Amino acid sequence: MIIALGASRVERRTLSAYRSREIKECGIVESSFPTGALVPKAETGVLNFLQKYPDYDGRDVTIAIFDSGVDPRATGLETLCDGKTLKVIERFDCSGCGDVDMSKKLTPDEKGNFKGLSGRTLKLSPELIALNTDKDGAVRVGLKSFNDLVPAKVRDNIVAQAKLKSWDKPHKTATANASRKIVEFEAQNPGEASKLPWDKKIVKENLDFELEMLNSYEKLYNDIKTSFDCVLFPTDNGWLTIIDTTEQGDLEKALRIGEYSKTHETKNVDFLSVSVNVHDDGNVLEVVGICTPHGTHVASIASGNHSSRDIDGVAPNAQIVSLTIGDGRLDATETGTALIRGIMRVMDLCRGGRRIDVINMSFGEFSNWSNSGRIGELINEVVNKYGVVWVASAGNDGPALSTVGTPPDISQPSLIGVGAYVSPQMMEAEYVMREKLPGNVYTFTSRDPCIDGGQGVTVCAPGGAITSVPQCTMSKSQLMNGTSMAAPHVAGAVALLISGLKQQNIAYSPYSIKRAISVTATKLGYVDPYAQGHGLLNVEKAFEHLVEHRESKDNMLRFSVHVGASQDKGIHLREGVQRKFVDFNVNIEPVFFNDEEADPKDKFNFNVRLNLIPSQSWVQCGSFLDLSYGVRSIVVRIDPTSLQPGVHSAVVKAYDTDCVQKGPLFEIPITVVQPHVLENVQSTPVFEPTTQRADKSVEFQPNTIQRDFILVPDKATWAVLRLRLSDPNRDNDIGKFFLHTSQLLPHQSCQKLKTMKLICVNSEFEATEAFPVKANKILELCIAKFWSDLGQSHLKYSLEFRGVAAQNPNAYVMHAGRGIHPLEVGVLVAEEIQPLLQLKNAAVVLKPSEAKISPLSATRDVIPEGRQIYQSLLVYNLNVAKAAEVALYAPLFNDLLYESEFESQMWMLFDVNKSLIATGDAHSHNFYTKLEKGEYTVRLQVRHEKRDLLEKIAEANLIAAYKLPNMLALDFYDSYNQCIVSGRKFTSAKVRETNKMLYIAPIAQDRITKANLPAQCAWLSGNLVFPKDEAGRRIALHPFTYVLNPAEKKAASNGAANGGSSNNASPAAAAAVNANAAKPKAQATPQGATNTANSAGGDADTLQKEVPANASGGAPSSPQKGKTSADDYAESLRDFQCSHIAKCELEKAEKIYNEVVAAHPKHLPAHLQFIQNIESTELKTQLPLAFVAAHQKRSSEGDDGSVDKQRDDNSQKQRSALERIVKLADIVIKETDADALLSYYGLKNDTRPDATKIKTNMDKQKNNLIEALSKKGIAVAKLCVLEDNLKEHLAELNDIYTEIIKFVDANDSKAIQFAMWHAYAHDHYGRMYKYVFKMIEDKRTRDHFEELAAINGALGYEHTKAVIDRMTVTAFPNSFRLF
C-alpha cells in the first residue's frame, strides 16, 4: 500500500487503522515471493555448489536436448551469462517433419519471375538476384505445410486470431447479405418453393446454395492448412532460404533465413521461431519449428539464464543443442528415425570438435523387452564410445512397480534414470497448497525394478518448475511437472560437475559421473525406495567424490552385469509363489570406455579385488571376487521361502577392497514378489488387506502407498475393488486415491494389462472399480493417496475376483471354413452368463505393389564412420469403396520401437493427388482416420544400416482395419444340432462347476452382403463377453477374430464367398457343404460385361451403343432377333472402330468416324465419340470461369502483329471446333425420339416378357440424348463467351436445360457440366458452387478447386477465395512428402 508523503495526520491514522484491520482479517501480507522454488535448486545442493564454485556454472559444457524443439528466443535461452554469447548453438529437426523437397530447379526470367510449386508467380527483387551465386542463376523451389511445425494448441490460437482479424467481419457481412436476399425473394414469391416455376426455382436454389456455401466455409475454416512456397539458392554466406509467408509472391517481402549453423538466425512466423538447415547439396531444406512447449521448458530448467538468479536453470552458463525428436505428424511422438538422426548428429558434433557433454531426454515409451533393440544399441554407443552422459526421465506411469520407461530401461544400465521429487518449498510456490508437507516423490513417478530386474531409477530430483516456454504460446512461463522436469535438473547438475572437472583438468567418464551421483545421493528413508533410486541428488557431494577419487583406476570403465541366458540387468522373481531357493548365474565383465580403441596395456594391467556384500540374509553369494579384464561368472542364490507376501528388494554391492570408502563399483539389484494366495476357492475369492485396526481399515497419509500382490485365481477374468472411508466424521469429505493395478505378461510391456484411475472415496457411499485380470498371474494392487491430498484417511477396501471364459484351445479365433465353432465355457464360481459376440472391424491384407531398397542421404543418414543407412520403401494401394474409418499398421513392426531390430518404421497415407492424409509408426493400430471414397497410396519406410536385413522384409504385409458402420452380432446355441439348423438360440444361463458348451454358426451370406465389407476382407474382429454382470460385460472383454473364407471372383451356385451360405440353407449347413464339396468351375465372364460410367463433360471413353429409335409415340417394341453371323461381325467391327474414335489423333479419328457413319448412318454413339475427340484435342478447358479467364487472358496478350495473328488463328480454330460439336450433337438429338422416351419412362409397370431388354435399350438412348444435349449446351455457351453475347442466347440455353431436366436432375453426373454453364450464364454462382462441390465429392481435382475459388471471387468474397486458394495449394502437392 502506497501512502502519499503529504498526507495529513488524520489520513495517516485512517490508513493505519485500515492496515491493522486488513492484517487481522487476512493475515500478514508477504512482500516477497519464494521465487527460488519456481525453478528449484536448493533441494539438490545446486545453490550451495554455485556459491562455493561460481565459475563451475556450466561454462564450456554443451547439453543436447532430445525433445520437441527449443525456442532460442524464449526468455532465458537467448545468451549465456555474459549477455552476448549465443546459448542455443545448433538447432535440428531430426524427425523429418520439417523436411522440404527442394530438388526442383528453375531459372527466373529476366524480370526475376518464376512459377512456385503453389502455382503462384514468384518474383525475386534485383537485390535477391544479386545474392544468388548459382552459376546459371537458378533457384530451388519447394512447398511446406506449416501445420505440423507448431504445437496444436498454439496452432488453434493462431487460427483463431487470424479468423478474428481477417475472416469474421467480412464473412458475417456476406452471410447476412445472403440471408437478406433469401428473405426478399420469399417476400416477392410467396408460397411453397416446390410449386414455383422452374426458372424461379433455380433462382431460389441459387440463393440457398450461396448461403450454404458460406456456412460450410465457416465450419471448414479451423481445419484449413497453410502451405508456403519455399525458395532456396546459394550465396557467399551459405544457402539462403526464402519462405513466402505473405502468399502474394513478392519475395522481397517474404521471410529470409540463413542456415542456423552459420548465421544462427531465427525468424518469426506468427510468433513461432523458425530456423532452417540445408542438406544434400540443397535437395532438402529442413525447416525447424516447435511441436510442443515441452522442449523449451526442459531446456530452461537445465540451463536457463535470467536476469534474476532465482529463476535461473541449474547450469545457466551451459550451451544448448536442440535436437527435435518429436514428430509433428504424430502428435509430437518420438520416432526411430528422429532418435537415430539425433544420435548421429551428436556423434558428428563430437567428432567435429563441438563436443556434446550431456544429453537430456525427457521422452520415452514402454518396451516389450529391453535386452535387445537397435535404438538401445546406438544409445549405448553414444555413451560407451563418445563419452556423453545420457540422462533420461524414468516415466510418469507409477505408482505400481516395474513401470520404468525406455529409456532408461535399455540393454545396458548406461543411462542415468531420474524420478520426480516434490519439496515443501515447491508445494508452496508452484502448487498453491494451503499447507506444506514433507518432501516426497510424486505419486505418478515410475517405479523400479525394470521388468528384467534392472534398476531404472538412478536418483530423484525436483520434478516441477514454472519457467520459460516458447513465445508462440503467448506465455512467459508455465508450470509443468513430472519426470520430464526432473531429468533436466539432473542434466544441468551433470553440466555443473563436468564444468568443474574440465576446469580442474580431471579426467572423467559417464561411468564415473553416474557412480558418483549414485554413491552420494541422499537416501530418503520415509520415501518409496522404488521411486528414488539411490536417493535425492546431491551435487556438492558428487563433485567432492569425483575430486577425491580422481585417480581411481575404475573411473574410465564400467562393469557389465548380466544375469542368465537372457542377459537381464538384475534378478526379478515374480512368477507364482516362491517355495524354494533359486540359483542365478551372473556374468561380470569390466569394459573400458571406448573399449575397442582402449590401450591393450590398460586391459592387461587391470585387476580389482572385490568384496561382495548382499544387503539381505535371503540373498547369498561368495564374499570375494578377483576380477581382471574378462568375464567372471558368480552364482547368486535367492532363498525366498521365509518371505512374507509382498515385495522384497535386496542388492549385492561390490566394493573395491583397496578403497571401500569409494562406494560400490557395481550392484546386482534383486526383487522378489511373494503373492497372497486365496485359499477358499469354493466361494467367491475375496482379498482383504492385513491391518491392525479393528475396523480392518488402512491408514493413509498424503502419498501413502499400499501395495498388495495377489496370485489371481484360476479362471478369474475380472476383479471388483470396493472402497469406503471408515472415518466417522468425514461423511461429506472426499479422499483422492490413485488406483493402479498391474500384471506383467511375458515379453509384453507393463502397459498391456493395467488400470490407472483417480478415485474419489467418502464414508457415505461405497466406491467400486472393476478391471480385467489374467488368471494365474501375480496382480499388483496399488492404492495411493494422492501426494497433494491433505489430511489423514482410513480406507477400508476389498478385492473380489470373478471369472468366466472359454477353456478350449483357440477359442477366440473362428474360421468360417471350419463350420460350427465350439466354446467350452468355464467359470470361477457360479456365474450367470449372457454371451455377446460383436464384430466391429474388418481387416484387409495389403500386399506391396513395389519394394525398393536404396541408400539414404550420404551426409545426414550415415553413422560414423561410413555406416550408411538404407531404406526399404514399400508401396501399397488402398481402395476405399465408400467412406470409412480406417487404421493402418504393419504387423511385422507393430508395437515395436526401442526394442525393434530395425531403426525405424513409418508409413504415410496419400490420396490420389499425393496429398498427405495420415501418418503412423510403431503404435498406429488403434488410430483410425476417416477416409472418403477413393484410391489411396500407402508408403512404408523401414530403415537399417544392414541392407541384407531389409531384403528379408520385401514382402511385408500392411493391414487396413476398417470400422464397420454396423456391428455384426453372432448367435449362440447350446446344442450342436440346433446350431446346424439355426434353431433355438441360447440367451442366458447360470454356469456352475461343470463347463457349459456353446456353439457359434458361420455368418450367413446375406448378412455378409448387407454388411458391405471391404473388398478382399480377410477377417473380422471384435469382442466376446460372457458375464451377465454389468461390470463384467464392460471390462471382461475377449478379443475375437472371425477368419473369412478366401474371396472368389465368381460365387458358386450353392454358396457364397467369405464363408456365407446360400439363401435357402442355414449358415452352418452351408458351411459344411462348402467345406466338403468340390468347387464348381467359375463361369466365364461375358466379354461385354464391363460397365463404364458416361460423363456429360466429355471425359468418358465409352458411350452407350446405338439403339434404333422407335417411331411410335408409345413404348418401343422388343429388339430384333435372328441376327446372322455377318450382322454380329459388322456390329463388332463398328463398336471396335467407335472405341478408337475418341483415342486417335483428330485426322485419323475423322477418317474412322466417316467410315462408321457411312456404313451405319443410324449409329448415334459414333457422333458422340467424335465429339469427345474434338474436346480432348481442341478444347482443353471445360469449367466456365476457367474458360472465360483463359479467353480473357488470350485477348489481352500481345501487342505485335504476329501475336495477334496467332491469337486470331487459335480463336478461329476453337470456334470451328465448337460449331462442329453443335452440329454433331444436333444429329443425335434429331435422331432420338425424346417423346417416345418420355412416354416409356411414364409407364408405371412394363409387363412384357422382354421388359428388361427394352429398359436397357431405352436407358442407352436416354443417356445418349442427355450427353448430346449437354455437349451442345456447353459448346453454345462457349461460343457465346467467344462472341461476348452470352446473355442474348439465354433462351436457347434454357431450352436445352429444360430438356435435360425432363430426364435427370441437373446435378446428375451426365448433366452437371452443362448445368454449371447454365448457372454461369444466369450469374447463379450459388448453383455453380453446388455443382462444383458435387464434382469434388466424386473426384478431387485442382481444376475443381480453382473453379471454386473463381466462383467466390466472382461473388466478391475475397476472404473465402483466399481460403480456397490456401486449400488448393495444400491439397495438390507436386510430389509425395518426404519421410
mmCIF file with all atom_site columns, N, CA and C in Angstrom, residues 42 146 151 158 282 289 363 420 465 467 531 572 704 710 750 774 894 964 975 1044 1089 1143 1310:
data_model
loop_
_atom_site.group_PDB
_atom_site.id
_atom_site.type_symbol
_atom_site.label_atom_id
_atom_site.label_alt_id
_atom_site.label_comp_id
_atom_site.label_asym_id
_atom_site.label_entity_id
_atom_site.label_seq_id
_atom_site.pdbx_PDB_ins_code
_atom_site.Cartn_x
_atom_site.Cartn_y
_atom_site.Cartn_z
_atom_site.occupancy
_atom_site.B_iso_or_equiv
_atom_site.pdbx_formal_charge
_atom_site.auth_seq_id
_atom_site.auth_comp_id
_atom_site.auth_asym_id
_atom_site.auth_atom_id
_atom_site.pdbx_PDB_model_num
ATOM 1  N N  . ALA A 1 42   ? 17.749  -25.532 -4.513  1.00 0.00 ? 42   ALA A N  1
ATOM 2  C CA . ALA A 1 42   ? 18.314  -25.713 -3.173  1.00 0.00 ? 42   ALA A CA 1
ATOM 3  C C  . ALA A 1 42   ? 18.243  -27.170 -2.728  1.00 0.00 ? 42   ALA A C  1
ATOM 4  N N  . PHE A 1 146  ? 2.915   -25.641 -42.841 1.00 0.00 ? 146  PHE A N  1
ATOM 5  C CA . PHE A 1 146  ? 3.357   -25.252 -41.501 1.00 0.00 ? 146  PHE A CA 1
ATOM 6  C C  . PHE A 1 146  ? 2.457   -25.835 -40.417 1.00 0.00 ? 146  PHE A C  1
ATOM 7  N N  . PRO A 1 151  ? 2.917   -26.289 -32.088 1.00 0.00 ? 151  PRO A N  1
ATOM 8  C CA . PRO A 1 151  ? 2.064   -27.061 -31.167 1.00 0.00 ? 151  PRO A CA 1
ATOM 9  C C  . PRO A 1 151  ? 0.579   -26.910 -31.496 1.00 0.00 ? 151  PRO A C  1
ATOM 10 N N  . ILE A 1 158  ? -3.446  -19.447 -33.155 1.00 0.00 ? 158  ILE A N  1
ATOM 11 C CA . ILE A 1 158  ? -3.066  -18.667 -34.334 1.00 0.00 ? 158  ILE A CA 1
ATOM 12 C C  . ILE A 1 158  ? -4.230  -18.598 -35.318 1.00 0.00 ? 158  ILE A C  1
ATOM 13 N N  . GLY A 1 282  ? 21.523  -28.985 -51.185 1.00 0.00 ? 282  GLY A N  1
ATOM 14 C CA . GLY A 1 282  ? 20.360  -28.162 -51.489 1.00 0.00 ? 282  GLY A CA 1
ATOM 15 C C  . GLY A 1 282  ? 19.106  -28.926 -51.858 1.00 0.00 ? 282  GLY A C  1
ATOM 16 N N  . GLY A 1 289  ? 10.755  -25.999 -36.476 1.00 0.00 ? 289  GLY A N  1
ATOM 17 C CA . GLY A 1 289  ? 9.775   -25.300 -35.648 1.00 0.00 ? 289  GLY A CA 1
ATOM 18 C C  . GLY A 1 289  ? 9.767   -25.892 -34.250 1.00 0.00 ? 289  GLY A C  1
ATOM 19 N N  . PHE A 1 363  ? 11.762  -37.903 -22.979 1.00 0.00 ? 363  PHE A N  1
ATOM 20 C CA . PHE A 1 363  ? 10.827  -38.611 -23.844 1.00 0.00 ? 363  PHE A CA 1
ATOM 21 C C  . PHE A 1 363  ? 10.985  -40.100 -23.576 1.00 0.00 ? 363  PHE A C  1
ATOM 22 N N  . ALA A 1 420  ? 10.874  -38.275 -10.019 1.00 0.00 ? 420  ALA A N  1
ATOM 23 C CA . ALA A 1 420  ? 10.433  -36.906 -9.749  1.00 0.00 ? 420  ALA A CA 1
ATOM 24 C C  . ALA A 1 420  ? 10.119  -36.718 -8.270  1.00 0.00 ? 420  ALA A C  1
ATOM 25 N N  . ALA A 1 465  ? 8.476   -27.242 -12.244 1.00 0.00 ? 465  ALA A N  1
ATOM 26 C CA . ALA A 1 465  ? 9.065   -25.904 -12.362 1.00 0.00 ? 465  ALA A CA 1
ATOM 27 C C  . ALA A 1 465  ? 8.089   -25.001 -13.087 1.00 0.00 ? 465  ALA A C  1
ATOM 28 N N  . THR A 1 467  ? 8.721   -22.141 -15.491 1.00 0.00 ? 467  THR A N  1
ATOM 29 C CA . THR A 1 467  ? 9.815   -21.492 -16.216 1.00 0.00 ? 467  THR A CA 1
ATOM 30 C C  . THR A 1 467  ? 9.413   -21.275 -17.664 1.00 0.00 ? 467  THR A C  1
ATOM 31 N N  . ALA A 1 531  ? 11.000  -45.534 -6.038  1.00 0.00 ? 531  ALA A N  1
ATOM 32 C CA . ALA A 1 531  ? 10.836  -44.325 -6.834  1.00 0.00 ? 531  ALA A CA 1
ATOM 33 C C  . ALA A 1 531  ? 12.045  -43.412 -6.789  1.00 0.00 ? 531  ALA A C  1
ATOM 34 N N  . HIS A 1 572  ? 14.749  -60.725 -10.957 1.00 0.00 ? 572  HIS A N  1
ATOM 35 C CA . HIS A 1 572  ? 13.361  -60.353 -10.680 1.00 0.00 ? 572  HIS A CA 1
ATOM 36 C C  . HIS A 1 572  ? 12.524  -61.622 -10.635 1.00 0.00 ? 572  HIS A C  1
ATOM 37 N N  . THR A 1 704  ? 0.776   -41.857 0.876   1.00 0.00 ? 704  THR A N  1
ATOM 38 C CA . THR A 1 704  ? 0.895   -43.222 1.385   1.00 0.00 ? 704  THR A CA 1
ATOM 39 C C  . THR A 1 704  ? 0.578   -44.189 0.253   1.00 0.00 ? 704  THR A C  1
ATOM 40 N N  . ILE A 1 710  ? -1.317  -60.275 -5.281  1.00 0.00 ? 710  ILE A N  1
ATOM 41 C CA . ILE A 1 710  ? -2.236  -61.397 -5.168  1.00 0.00 ? 710  ILE A CA 1
ATOM 42 C C  . ILE A 1 710  ? -2.065  -62.303 -6.371  1.00 0.00 ? 710  ILE A C  1
ATOM 43 N N  . CYS A 1 750  ? 4.604   -53.226 -19.419 1.00 0.00 ? 750  CYS A N  1
ATOM 44 C CA . CYS A 1 750  ? 3.727   -53.063 -18.259 1.00 0.00 ? 750  CYS A CA 1
ATOM 45 C C  . CYS A 1 750  ? 2.416   -52.394 -18.627 1.00 0.00 ? 750  CYS A C  1
ATOM 46 N N  . LYS A 1 774  ? -5.654  -61.369 -15.432 1.00 0.00 ? 774  LYS A N  1
ATOM 47 C CA . LYS A 1 774  ? -5.195  -62.590 -16.097 1.00 0.00 ? 774  LYS A CA 1
ATOM 48 C C  . LYS A 1 774  ? -5.002  -63.667 -15.041 1.00 0.00 ? 774  LYS A C  1
ATOM 49 N N  . ASN A 1 894  ? 4.638   -53.757 -35.764 1.00 0.00 ? 894  ASN A N  1
ATOM 50 C CA . ASN A 1 894  ? 3.668   -53.089 -34.905 1.00 0.00 ? 894  ASN A CA 1
ATOM 51 C C  . ASN A 1 894  ? 4.036   -53.216 -33.433 1.00 0.00 ? 894  ASN A C  1
ATOM 52 N N  . LEU A 1 964  ? -16.543 -51.141 -38.940 1.00 0.00 ? 964  LEU A N  1
ATOM 53 C CA . LEU A 1 964  ? -17.819 -51.451 -39.582 1.00 0.00 ? 964  LEU A CA 1
ATOM 54 C C  . LEU A 1 964  ? -18.863 -50.408 -39.172 1.00 0.00 ? 964  LEU A C  1
ATOM 55 N N  . SER A 1 975  ? -26.792 -76.326 -28.361 1.00 0.00 ? 975  SER A N  1
ATOM 56 C CA . SER A 1 975  ? -26.907 -77.650 -28.972 1.00 0.00 ? 975  SER A CA 1
ATOM 57 C C  . SER A 1 975  ? -26.280 -77.611 -30.357 1.00 0.00 ? 975  SER A C  1
ATOM 58 N N  . LEU A 1 1044 ? -12.505 -65.104 -42.463 1.00 0.00 ? 1044 LEU A N  1
ATOM 59 C CA . LEU A 1 1044 ? -13.397 -65.354 -43.598 1.00 0.00 ? 1044 LEU A CA 1
ATOM 60 C C  . LEU A 1 1044 ? -12.772 -66.321 -44.584 1.00 0.00 ? 1044 LEU A C  1
ATOM 61 N N  . ALA A 1 1089 ? -19.363 -57.436 -70.429 1.00 0.00 ? 1089 ALA A N  1
ATOM 62 C CA . ALA A 1 1089 ? -19.947 -57.223 -69.100 1.00 0.00 ? 1089 ALA A CA 1
ATOM 63 C C  . ALA A 1 1089 ? -19.454 -55.960 -68.424 1.00 0.00 ? 1089 ALA A C  1
ATOM 64 N N  . LYS A 1 1143 ? -9.884  -41.923 -79.179 1.00 0.00 ? 1143 LYS A N  1
ATOM 65 C CA . LYS A 1 1143 ? -8.499  -42.107 -78.731 1.00 0.00 ? 1143 LYS A CA 1
ATOM 66 C C  . LYS A 1 1143 ? -7.476  -41.644 -79.756 1.00 0.00 ? 1143 LYS A C  1
ATOM 67 N N  . LYS A 1 1310 ? -24.249 -36.994 -65.644 1.00 0.00 ? 1310 LYS A N  1
ATOM 68 C CA . LYS A 1 1310 ? -24.325 -36.860 -67.100 1.00 0.00 ? 1310 LYS A CA 1
ATOM 69 C C  . LYS A 1 1310 ? -24.698 -35.449 -67.536 1.00 0.00 ? 1310 LYS A C  1
#
